[in-house]
PDB file of C-alpha atoms in Angstrom:
ATOM      1  CA  UNK A 109     -86.772 156.512 215.106  1.00 41.00           C
ATOM      2  CA  UNK A 110     -87.282 152.905 216.171  1.00 40.00           C
ATOM      3  CA  UNK A 111     -85.869 150.695 218.906  1.00 38.00           C
ATOM      4  CA  UNK A 112     -84.228 148.565 216.208  1.00 38.00           C
ATOM      5  CA  UNK A 113     -82.473 151.500 214.555  1.00 42.00           C
ATOM      6  CA  UNK A 114     -80.864 152.654 217.798  1.00 44.00           C
ATOM      7  CA  UNK A 115     -80.270 149.176 219.288  1.00 47.00           C
ATOM      8  CA  UNK A 116     -81.850 149.962 222.652  1.00 52.00           C
ATOM      9  CA  UNK A 117     -81.500 147.219 225.247  1.00 52.00           C
ATOM     10  CA  UNK A 118     -84.780 145.728 226.424  1.00 55.00           C
ATOM     11  CA  UNK A 119     -83.281 144.778 229.790  1.00 77.00           C
ATOM     12  CA  UNK A 120     -81.857 147.958 231.302  1.00 86.00           C
ATOM     13  CA  UNK A 121     -80.821 147.630 234.997  1.00 87.00           C
ATOM     14  CA  UNK A 122     -82.923 149.720 237.382  1.00 85.00           C
ATOM     15  CA  UNK A 123     -79.979 151.853 238.632  1.00 88.00           C
ATOM     16  CA  UNK A 124     -79.225 152.685 235.001  1.00 91.00           C
ATOM     17  CA  UNK A 125     -82.861 153.631 234.373  1.00 89.00           C
ATOM     18  CA  UNK A 126     -82.667 156.052 237.301  1.00 87.00           C
ATOM     19  CA  UNK A 127     -79.480 157.612 235.966  1.00 92.00           C
ATOM     20  CA  UNK A 128     -80.906 157.831 232.435  1.00 92.00           C
ATOM     21  CA  UNK A 129     -83.754 159.920 233.836  1.00 87.00           C
ATOM     22  CA  UNK A 130     -81.145 162.211 235.407  1.00 90.00           C
ATOM     23  CA  UNK A 131     -79.232 162.451 232.128  1.00 92.00           C
ATOM     24  CA  UNK A 132     -82.453 163.381 230.354  1.00 88.00           C
ATOM     25  CA  UNK A 133     -82.975 166.253 232.788  1.00 87.00           C
ATOM     26  CA  UNK A 134     -79.383 167.402 232.225  1.00 92.00           C
ATOM     27  CA  UNK A 135     -79.744 167.186 228.445  1.00 93.00           C
ATOM     28  CA  UNK A 136     -82.907 169.283 228.536  1.00 88.00           C
ATOM     29  CA  UNK A 137     -81.101 171.965 230.524  1.00 91.00           C
ATOM     30  CA  UNK A 138     -78.216 171.883 228.014  1.00 93.00           C
ATOM     31  CA  UNK A 139     -80.650 172.200 225.124  1.00 91.00           C
ATOM     32  CA  UNK A 140     -82.406 175.151 226.767  1.00 90.00           C
ATOM     33  CA  UNK A 141     -79.022 176.896 226.977  1.00 92.00           C
ATOM     34  CA  UNK A 142     -78.368 176.259 223.299  1.00 93.00           C
ATOM     35  CA  UNK A 143     -75.721 173.561 223.826  1.00 93.00           C
ATOM     36  CA  UNK A 144     -75.664 171.299 220.755  1.00 94.00           C
ATOM     37  CA  UNK A 145     -72.773 168.987 221.631  1.00 94.00           C
ATOM     38  CA  UNK A 146     -71.590 167.896 225.099  1.00 94.00           C
ATOM     39  CA  UNK A 147     -68.684 165.717 226.201  1.00 93.00           C
ATOM     40  CA  UNK A 148     -69.064 162.755 228.533  1.00 92.00           C
ATOM     41  CA  UNK A 149     -67.167 164.702 231.200  1.00 92.00           C
ATOM     42  CA  UNK A 150     -69.561 167.663 230.936  1.00 93.00           C
ATOM     43  CA  UNK A 151     -72.618 165.403 231.105  1.00 94.00           C
ATOM     44  CA  UNK A 152     -71.208 163.302 233.952  1.00 93.00           C
ATOM     45  CA  UNK A 153     -70.286 166.363 235.993  1.00 92.00           C
ATOM     46  CA  UNK A 154     -73.754 167.865 235.557  1.00 92.00           C
ATOM     47  CA  UNK A 155     -75.376 164.535 236.465  1.00 91.00           C
ATOM     48  CA  UNK A 156     -73.083 163.915 239.445  1.00 90.00           C
ATOM     49  CA  UNK A 157     -71.716 160.579 238.212  1.00 92.00           C
ATOM     50  CA  UNK A 158     -68.413 159.161 237.021  1.00 91.00           C
ATOM     51  CA  UNK A 159     -67.880 159.591 233.271  1.00 90.00           C
ATOM     52  CA  UNK A 160     -67.042 155.892 232.836  1.00 91.00           C
ATOM     53  CA  UNK A 161     -70.394 154.952 234.415  1.00 93.00           C
ATOM     54  CA  UNK A 162     -72.136 157.418 232.127  1.00 94.00           C
ATOM     55  CA  UNK A 163     -70.547 155.933 229.012  1.00 91.00           C
ATOM     56  CA  UNK A 164     -71.514 152.430 230.154  1.00 92.00           C
ATOM     57  CA  UNK A 165     -75.095 153.596 230.754  1.00 93.00           C
ATOM     58  CA  UNK A 166     -75.242 155.050 227.255  1.00 93.00           C
ATOM     59  CA  UNK A 167     -74.420 151.658 225.724  1.00 91.00           C
ATOM     60  CA  UNK A 168     -77.912 150.539 226.788  1.00 90.00           C
ATOM     61  CA  UNK A 169     -79.437 153.138 224.467  1.00 89.00           C
ATOM     62  CA  UNK A 170     -76.960 152.620 221.632  1.00 87.00           C
ATOM     63  CA  UNK A 171     -75.377 156.037 222.077  1.00 86.00           C
ATOM     64  CA  UNK A 172     -71.799 156.505 220.958  1.00 81.00           C
ATOM     65  CA  UNK A 173     -70.117 159.859 221.207  1.00 80.00           C
ATOM     66  CA  UNK A 174     -67.575 161.153 218.730  1.00 83.00           C
ATOM     67  CA  UNK A 175     -64.067 160.962 220.170  1.00 83.00           C
ATOM     68  CA  UNK A 176     -62.737 164.443 220.830  1.00 81.00           C
ATOM     69  CA  UNK A 177     -66.134 165.997 220.130  1.00 86.00           C
ATOM     70  CA  UNK A 178     -68.810 164.490 222.355  1.00 91.00           C
ATOM     71  CA  UNK A 179     -72.497 163.617 222.070  1.00 93.00           C
ATOM     72  CA  UNK A 180     -75.113 165.284 219.924  1.00 93.00           C
ATOM     73  CA  UNK A 181     -77.511 166.644 222.585  1.00 93.00           C
ATOM     74  CA  UNK A 182     -80.653 166.367 220.462  1.00 92.00           C
ATOM     75  CA  UNK A 183     -79.934 162.860 219.231  1.00 91.00           C
ATOM     76  CA  UNK A 184     -78.954 161.597 222.678  1.00 93.00           C
ATOM     77  CA  UNK A 185     -82.103 163.118 224.177  1.00 91.00           C
ATOM     78  CA  UNK A 186     -84.239 161.280 221.613  1.00 90.00           C
ATOM     79  CA  UNK A 187     -82.533 157.957 222.323  1.00 90.00           C
ATOM     80  CA  UNK A 188     -82.959 158.223 226.088  1.00 90.00           C
ATOM     81  CA  UNK A 189     -86.601 159.299 225.718  1.00 85.00           C
ATOM     82  CA  UNK A 190     -87.198 156.246 223.554  1.00 86.00           C
ATOM     83  CA  UNK A 191     -85.478 153.965 226.078  1.00 86.00           C
ATOM     84  CA  UNK A 192     -87.518 155.402 228.956  1.00 81.00           C
ATOM     85  CA  UNK A 193     -90.714 155.310 226.870  1.00 77.00           C
ATOM     86  CA  UNK A 194     -91.259 159.040 227.331  1.00 71.00           C
ATOM     87  CA  UNK A 195     -91.473 159.492 223.572  1.00 64.00           C
ATOM     88  CA  UNK A 196     -95.179 158.698 224.027  1.00 71.00           C
ATOM     89  CA  UNK A 197     -97.659 160.123 226.517  1.00 79.00           C
ATOM     90  CA  UNK A 198     -98.463 158.218 229.717  1.00 83.00           C
ATOM     91  CA  UNK A 199    -101.574 158.842 231.782  1.00 90.00           C
ATOM     92  CA  UNK A 200    -101.127 159.758 235.429  1.00 92.00           C
ATOM     93  CA  UNK A 201    -103.603 160.049 238.297  1.00 95.00           C
ATOM     94  CA  UNK A 202    -102.645 162.394 241.128  1.00 96.00           C
ATOM     95  CA  UNK A 203    -104.012 161.805 244.619  1.00 97.00           C
ATOM     96  CA  UNK A 204    -103.521 165.019 246.568  1.00 96.00           C
ATOM     97  CA  UNK A 205    -104.381 168.435 245.119  1.00 93.00           C
ATOM     98  CA  UNK A 206    -102.954 170.445 248.008  1.00 91.00           C
ATOM     99  CA  UNK A 207     -99.677 172.338 248.144  1.00 88.00           C
ATOM    100  CA  UNK A 208     -97.521 169.266 247.481  1.00 86.00           C
ATOM    101  CA  UNK A 209     -99.678 168.139 244.577  1.00 88.00           C
ATOM    102  CA  UNK A 210     -99.644 171.636 243.065  1.00 86.00           C
ATOM    103  CA  UNK A 211     -95.868 171.786 243.398  1.00 84.00           C
ATOM    104  CA  UNK A 212     -95.619 168.516 241.502  1.00 83.00           C
ATOM    105  CA  UNK A 213     -97.843 169.903 238.756  1.00 80.00           C
ATOM    106  CA  UNK A 214     -95.611 172.969 238.430  1.00 77.00           C
ATOM    107  CA  UNK A 215     -92.164 171.483 238.752  1.00 71.00           C
ATOM    108  CA  UNK A 216     -92.213 167.721 238.123  1.00 62.00           C
ATOM    109  CA  UNK A 217     -92.261 167.984 234.356  1.00 58.00           C
ATOM    110  CA  UNK A 218     -95.803 166.841 233.644  1.00 63.00           C
ATOM    111  CA  UNK A 219     -96.364 167.420 229.961  1.00 59.00           C
ATOM    112  CA  UNK A 220     -92.984 165.852 229.102  1.00 66.00           C
ATOM    113  CA  UNK A 221     -94.440 162.497 228.223  1.00 72.00           C
ATOM    114  CA  UNK A 222     -96.951 162.516 231.090  1.00 82.00           C
ATOM    115  CA  UNK A 223    -100.497 163.796 231.318  1.00 87.00           C
ATOM    116  CA  UNK A 224    -102.570 164.220 234.454  1.00 90.00           C
ATOM    117  CA  UNK A 225    -105.799 162.451 233.538  1.00 91.00           C
ATOM    118  CA  UNK A 226    -107.394 162.425 236.997  1.00 94.00           C
ATOM    119  CA  UNK A 227    -106.973 164.246 240.307  1.00 95.00           C
ATOM    120  CA  UNK A 228    -108.308 163.425 243.754  1.00 97.00           C
ATOM    121  CA  UNK A 229    -108.373 165.020 247.188  1.00 97.00           C
ATOM    122  CA  UNK A 230    -110.080 164.612 250.573  1.00 95.00           C
ATOM    123  CA  UNK A 231    -110.601 168.363 251.118  1.00 95.00           C
ATOM    124  CA  UNK A 232    -114.224 169.336 250.314  1.00 95.00           C
ATOM    125  CA  UNK A 233    -113.009 172.815 249.353  1.00 95.00           C
ATOM    126  CA  UNK A 234    -110.924 171.376 246.498  1.00 95.00           C
ATOM    127  CA  UNK A 235    -113.394 168.771 245.244  1.00 96.00           C
ATOM    128  CA  UNK A 236    -115.094 169.976 242.088  1.00 96.00           C
ATOM    129  CA  UNK A 237    -112.393 172.555 241.284  1.00 94.00           C
ATOM    130  CA  UNK A 238    -109.906 172.597 238.412  1.00 92.00           C
ATOM    131  CA  UNK A 239    -106.333 173.179 239.584  1.00 88.00           C
ATOM    132  CA  UNK A 240    -104.627 173.472 236.209  1.00 82.00           C
ATOM    133  CA  UNK A 241    -106.088 175.041 233.066  1.00 82.00           C
ATOM    134  CA  UNK A 242    -107.375 172.274 230.854  1.00 81.00           C
ATOM    135  CA  UNK A 243    -106.786 169.700 233.567  1.00 85.00           C
ATOM    136  CA  UNK A 244    -109.252 167.333 235.191  1.00 92.00           C
ATOM    137  CA  UNK A 245    -111.766 168.283 237.866  1.00 94.00           C
ATOM    138  CA  UNK A 246    -110.677 167.260 241.353  1.00 96.00           C
ATOM    139  CA  UNK A 247    -112.705 164.263 242.530  1.00 96.00           C
ATOM    140  CA  UNK A 248    -112.953 162.894 246.081  1.00 97.00           C
ATOM    141  CA  UNK A 249    -110.404 160.313 247.186  1.00 96.00           C
ATOM    142  CA  UNK A 250    -113.246 157.857 247.594  1.00 96.00           C
ATOM    143  CA  UNK A 251    -113.765 157.978 243.814  1.00 96.00           C
ATOM    144  CA  UNK A 252    -110.304 156.675 242.886  1.00 96.00           C
ATOM    145  CA  UNK A 253    -111.471 153.133 242.164  1.00 96.00           C
ATOM    146  CA  UNK A 254    -114.522 154.148 240.127  1.00 94.00           C
ATOM    147  CA  UNK A 255    -112.680 156.779 238.082  1.00 94.00           C
ATOM    148  CA  UNK A 256    -109.456 154.861 237.429  1.00 93.00           C
ATOM    149  CA  UNK A 257    -111.041 151.450 236.846  1.00 90.00           C
ATOM    150  CA  UNK A 258    -113.548 152.973 234.469  1.00 82.00           C
ATOM    151  CA  UNK A 259    -110.974 154.353 232.015  1.00 79.00           C
ATOM    152  CA  UNK A 260    -110.929 151.426 229.579  1.00 74.00           C
ATOM    153  CA  UNK A 261    -110.053 153.511 226.507  1.00 74.00           C
ATOM    154  CA  UNK A 262    -107.217 155.366 228.266  1.00 83.00           C
ATOM    155  CA  UNK A 263    -106.265 153.495 231.456  1.00 90.00           C
ATOM    156  CA  UNK A 264    -104.282 155.102 234.250  1.00 93.00           C
ATOM    157  CA  UNK A 265    -100.693 153.852 234.044  1.00 92.00           C
ATOM    158  CA  UNK A 266     -99.157 155.659 237.023  1.00 93.00           C
ATOM    159  CA  UNK A 267    -100.587 156.775 240.335  1.00 96.00           C
ATOM    160  CA  UNK A 268     -98.937 159.598 242.281  1.00 96.00           C
ATOM    161  CA  UNK A 269     -99.655 159.826 246.003  1.00 96.00           C
ATOM    162  CA  UNK A 270     -99.217 163.331 247.426  1.00 95.00           C
ATOM    163  CA  UNK A 271    -101.954 163.230 250.044  1.00 96.00           C
ATOM    164  CA  UNK A 272    -101.911 164.024 253.740  1.00 94.00           C
ATOM    165  CA  UNK A 273    -100.009 161.259 255.526  1.00 94.00           C
ATOM    166  CA  UNK A 274    -103.107 159.553 257.033  1.00 95.00           C
ATOM    167  CA  UNK A 275    -104.675 159.245 253.550  1.00 96.00           C
ATOM    168  CA  UNK A 276    -101.638 157.800 251.763  1.00 96.00           C
ATOM    169  CA  UNK A 277    -102.336 154.114 252.386  1.00 97.00           C
ATOM    170  CA  UNK A 278    -106.015 154.561 251.513  1.00 97.00           C
ATOM    171  CA  UNK A 279    -105.066 156.156 248.192  1.00 97.00           C
ATOM    172  CA  UNK A 280    -102.529 153.396 247.551  1.00 97.00           C
ATOM    173  CA  UNK A 281    -105.080 150.651 248.207  1.00 97.00           C
ATOM    174  CA  UNK A 282    -107.589 152.346 245.919  1.00 97.00           C
ATOM    175  CA  UNK A 283    -105.100 152.666 243.053  1.00 97.00           C
ATOM    176  CA  UNK A 284    -104.137 149.006 243.397  1.00 96.00           C
ATOM    177  CA  UNK A 285    -107.796 147.957 243.460  1.00 95.00           C
ATOM    178  CA  UNK A 286    -108.322 149.957 240.262  1.00 95.00           C
ATOM    179  CA  UNK A 287    -105.506 148.034 238.569  1.00 93.00           C
ATOM    180  CA  UNK A 288    -102.758 150.687 238.765  1.00 95.00           C
ATOM    181  CA  UNK A 289     -99.443 148.897 239.308  1.00 94.00           C
ATOM    182  CA  UNK A 290     -96.946 151.778 239.107  1.00 94.00           C
ATOM    183  CA  UNK A 291     -97.003 154.194 242.043  1.00 96.00           C
ATOM    184  CA  UNK A 292     -94.935 157.232 243.001  1.00 94.00           C
ATOM    185  CA  UNK A 293     -95.182 158.026 246.709  1.00 95.00           C
ATOM    186  CA  UNK A 294     -94.012 161.505 247.753  1.00 93.00           C
ATOM    187  CA  UNK A 295     -95.357 161.214 251.297  1.00 93.00           C
ATOM    188  CA  UNK A 296     -93.183 159.922 254.171  1.00 90.00           C
ATOM    189  CA  UNK A 297     -95.644 157.063 254.735  1.00 92.00           C
ATOM    190  CA  UNK A 298     -94.304 153.556 254.081  1.00 92.00           C
ATOM    191  CA  UNK A 299     -96.918 151.894 251.895  1.00 94.00           C
ATOM    192  CA  UNK A 300     -97.990 148.264 252.089  1.00 93.00           C
ATOM    193  CA  UNK A 301     -98.696 146.807 248.658  1.00 92.00           C
ATOM    194  CA  UNK A 302     -99.019 143.592 246.731  1.00 85.00           C
ATOM    195  CA  UNK A 303     -95.848 142.008 245.362  1.00 84.00           C
ATOM    196  CA  UNK A 304     -96.570 142.982 241.746  1.00 90.00           C
ATOM    197  CA  UNK A 305     -96.964 146.687 242.546  1.00 93.00           C
ATOM    198  CA  UNK A 306     -93.944 148.926 241.939  1.00 91.00           C
ATOM    199  CA  UNK A 307     -93.640 151.809 244.394  1.00 93.00           C
ATOM    200  CA  UNK A 308     -91.063 154.551 243.982  1.00 89.00           C
ATOM    201  CA  UNK A 309     -90.580 156.361 247.274  1.00 89.00           C
ATOM    202  CA  UNK A 310     -89.471 159.988 247.274  1.00 86.00           C
ATOM    203  CA  UNK A 311     -88.862 161.120 250.850  1.00 79.00           C
ATOM    204  CA  UNK A 312     -87.629 164.723 250.830  1.00 77.00           C
ATOM    205  CA  UNK A 313     -86.679 164.616 254.527  1.00 77.00           C
ATOM    206  CA  UNK A 314     -84.555 161.518 253.889  1.00 76.00           C
ATOM    207  CA  UNK A 315     -82.836 163.171 250.926  1.00 75.00           C
ATOM    208  CA  UNK A 316     -82.039 166.205 253.084  1.00 81.00           C
ATOM    209  CA  UNK A 317     -80.586 163.931 255.775  1.00 80.00           C
ATOM    210  CA  UNK A 318     -78.301 162.310 253.199  1.00 78.00           C
ATOM    211  CA  UNK A 319     -77.156 165.724 251.972  1.00 80.00           C
ATOM    212  CA  UNK A 320     -76.602 166.906 255.544  1.00 85.00           C
ATOM    213  CA  UNK A 321     -74.422 163.850 256.196  1.00 82.00           C
ATOM    214  CA  UNK A 322     -72.404 164.507 253.043  1.00 76.00           C
ATOM    215  CA  UNK A 323     -72.010 168.159 254.002  1.00 82.00           C
ATOM    216  CA  UNK A 324     -70.808 167.234 257.495  1.00 80.00           C
ATOM    217  CA  UNK A 325     -68.352 164.688 256.104  1.00 74.00           C
ATOM    218  CA  UNK A 326     -66.965 167.225 253.628  1.00 70.00           C
ATOM    219  CA  UNK A 327     -66.613 169.792 256.405  1.00 70.00           C
ATOM    220  CA  UNK A 328     -64.720 167.232 258.507  1.00 66.00           C
ATOM    221  CA  UNK A 329     -62.335 166.486 255.660  1.00 64.00           C
ATOM    222  CA  UNK A 330     -61.624 170.195 255.148  1.00 61.00           C
ATOM    223  CA  UNK A 331     -60.906 170.545 258.860  1.00 57.00           C
ATOM    224  CA  UNK A 332     -58.407 167.648 258.786  1.00 57.00           C
ATOM    225  CA  UNK A 333     -56.707 169.026 255.680  1.00 55.00           C
ATOM    226  CA  UNK A 334     -56.428 172.388 257.405  1.00 57.00           C
ATOM    227  CA  UNK A 335     -54.680 170.631 260.336  1.00 54.00           C
ATOM    228  CA  UNK A 336     -57.205 171.974 262.788  1.00 49.00           C
ATOM    229  CA  UNK A 337     -57.923 170.069 265.972  1.00 45.00           C
ATOM    230  CA  UNK A 338     -60.906 167.747 265.708  1.00 46.00           C
ATOM    231  CA  UNK A 339     -62.559 166.840 269.000  1.00 42.00           C
ATOM    232  CA  UNK A 340     -65.103 164.093 269.593  1.00 40.00           C
TER     233      UNK A 340
END
């Protein structure tokens, strides 16, 4: 399958890219359950978006469902993977081999188009160990520049920062010095970077706060609908 044959847009808006990644997760779960065809309503509900937005997003990957039937799950998965460039393997370096880093290894989907090529940590007890079978040996954080910059044949494309908070900026600076321009930060630390560095921030506490707000708002609406007294 080629980009030409599926008419994938080369200029996909960033919000759409984010939603496409969510759709891919949904499609994988559908496939695991043996679902071969899914409607736009089913996909949109599972992804938490409006079905009209979903259909518009799919135009960027050249996906057209069959009216009254839906989308072929396998074919749609392949198109989105191609659009997100996860049809090939990307090399990732992980800074932080502690509990958060291990959780990422287990649950973040590494192996689905991503391979951990290097791992780093500041804890002397972890340095020199192998966290995942067949994975890289954990190197010290101070080795990020030497290890990442020295991978000419297979350069590091993405750096993931899952360190202790005080080490996050140090790891970020080292990745940038090594030429890594795509960073995923799962620490609550706000990183300072150069203008050409892309940082995706995943703050779990912030996400929980947003969910708590939504839960409180929904509870307030139910109270009003139930004609109960609401006090300030």
